[in-house]
Coordinates of C-alpha atoms in Angstrom, one line a residue:
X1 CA -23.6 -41.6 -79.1
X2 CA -26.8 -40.3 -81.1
X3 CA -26.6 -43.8 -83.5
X4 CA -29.7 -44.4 -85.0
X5 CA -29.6 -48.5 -84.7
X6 CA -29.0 -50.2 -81.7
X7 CA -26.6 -52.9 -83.9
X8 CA -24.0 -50.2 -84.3
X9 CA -22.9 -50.9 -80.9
X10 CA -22.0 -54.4 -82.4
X11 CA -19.0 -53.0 -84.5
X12 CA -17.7 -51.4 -80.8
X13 CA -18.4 -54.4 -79.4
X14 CA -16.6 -57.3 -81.7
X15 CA -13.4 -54.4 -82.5
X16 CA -13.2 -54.8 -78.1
X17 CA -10.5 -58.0 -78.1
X18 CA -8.1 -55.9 -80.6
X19 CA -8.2 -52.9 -78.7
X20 CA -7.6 -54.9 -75.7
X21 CA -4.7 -56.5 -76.7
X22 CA -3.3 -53.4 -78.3
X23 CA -3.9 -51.8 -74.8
X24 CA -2.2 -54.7 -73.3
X25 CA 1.1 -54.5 -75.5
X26 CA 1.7 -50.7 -74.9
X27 CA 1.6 -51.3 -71.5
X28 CA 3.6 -54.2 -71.5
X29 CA 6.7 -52.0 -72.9
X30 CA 6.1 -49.8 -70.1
X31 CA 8.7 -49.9 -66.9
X32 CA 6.4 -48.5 -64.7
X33 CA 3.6 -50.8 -65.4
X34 CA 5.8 -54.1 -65.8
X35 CA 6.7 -52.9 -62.0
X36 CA 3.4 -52.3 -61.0
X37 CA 2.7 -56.0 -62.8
X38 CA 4.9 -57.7 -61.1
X39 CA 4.1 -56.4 -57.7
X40 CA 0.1 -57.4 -57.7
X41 CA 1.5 -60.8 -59.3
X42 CA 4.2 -61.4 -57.0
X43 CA 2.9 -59.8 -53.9
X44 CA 7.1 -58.9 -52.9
X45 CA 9.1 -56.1 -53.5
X46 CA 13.3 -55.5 -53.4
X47 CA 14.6 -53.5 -50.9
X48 CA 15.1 -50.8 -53.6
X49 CA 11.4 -50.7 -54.1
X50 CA 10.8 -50.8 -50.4
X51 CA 13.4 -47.7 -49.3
X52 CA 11.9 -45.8 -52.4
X53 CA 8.0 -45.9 -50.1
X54 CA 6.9 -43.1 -48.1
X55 CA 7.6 -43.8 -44.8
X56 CA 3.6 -44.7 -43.7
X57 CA 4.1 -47.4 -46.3
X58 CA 6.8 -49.5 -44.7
X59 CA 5.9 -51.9 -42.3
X60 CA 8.3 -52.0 -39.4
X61 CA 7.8 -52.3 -35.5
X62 CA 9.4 -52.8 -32.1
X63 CA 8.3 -55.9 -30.7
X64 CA 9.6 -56.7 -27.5
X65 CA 11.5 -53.3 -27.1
X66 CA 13.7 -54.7 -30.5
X67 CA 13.3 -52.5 -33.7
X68 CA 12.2 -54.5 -36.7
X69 CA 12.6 -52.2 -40.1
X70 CA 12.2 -53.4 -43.8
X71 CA 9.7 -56.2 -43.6
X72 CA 8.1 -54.8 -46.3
X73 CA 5.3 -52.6 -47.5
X74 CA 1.9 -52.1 -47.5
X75 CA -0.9 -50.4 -49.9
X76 CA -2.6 -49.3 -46.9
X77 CA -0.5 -47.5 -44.9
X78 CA 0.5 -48.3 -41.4
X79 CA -1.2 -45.8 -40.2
X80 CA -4.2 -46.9 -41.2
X81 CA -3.6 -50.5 -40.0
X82 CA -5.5 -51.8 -36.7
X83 CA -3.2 -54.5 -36.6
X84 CA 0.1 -55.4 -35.4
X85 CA 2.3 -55.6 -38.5
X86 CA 5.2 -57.8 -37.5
X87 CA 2.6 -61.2 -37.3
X88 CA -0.8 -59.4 -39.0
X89 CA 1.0 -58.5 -42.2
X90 CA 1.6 -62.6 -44.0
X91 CA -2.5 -62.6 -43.8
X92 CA -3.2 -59.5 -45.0
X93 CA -4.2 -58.5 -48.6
X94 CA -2.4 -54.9 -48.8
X95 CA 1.0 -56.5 -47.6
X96 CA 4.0 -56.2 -49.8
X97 CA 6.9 -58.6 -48.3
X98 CA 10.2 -57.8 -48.9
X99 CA 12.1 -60.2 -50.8
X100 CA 15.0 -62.4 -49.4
X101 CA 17.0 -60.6 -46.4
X102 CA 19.7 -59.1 -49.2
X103 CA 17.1 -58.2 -52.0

């Protein structure tokens, strides 16, 4: 930034906490980040949530020859998955469960 002492940096440096926390509280107030929030907290989304994913994002399958839709979603994709989803998914770090069967 072309300073001419190195303990200008300093002033960036201890302002760092305020701007953090003013960072913080405009996202806060935001819908879309309160959502995203409580996703990576929660690890579970409603079914609204889950019909709003593109389709690659919703974990379903058919084990035993018996369709299994709306278990819940997943930051990878399932077709990028090498596993099976129905039992692979409660281990996995990109799973989204659904919540409760009417959520």
């Amino acid at each position: 930034m072309c300073q001419t002492s190195d303990r200008i940096a300093n002033v960036y440096f201890d302002k760092s906490p305020a701007q953090a926390q003013r960072i913080n509280e405009a996202l806060a107030i935001s819908p879309i980040y309160a959502n995203v929030a409580k996703i990576a907290k929660t690890k579970t989304i409603d079914k609204l949530t889950l019909l709003g994913l593109p389709p690659e994002k919703q974990v379903g399958a058919v084990p035993h020859g018996i369709p299994i839709a709306g278990i819940g979603g997943c930051d990878l994709g399932q077709n990028l998955c090498m596993k099976n989803p129905v039992v692979a998914c409660y281990t996995c770090t990109s799973r989204l469960l659904k919540k409760g069967p009417g959520a």
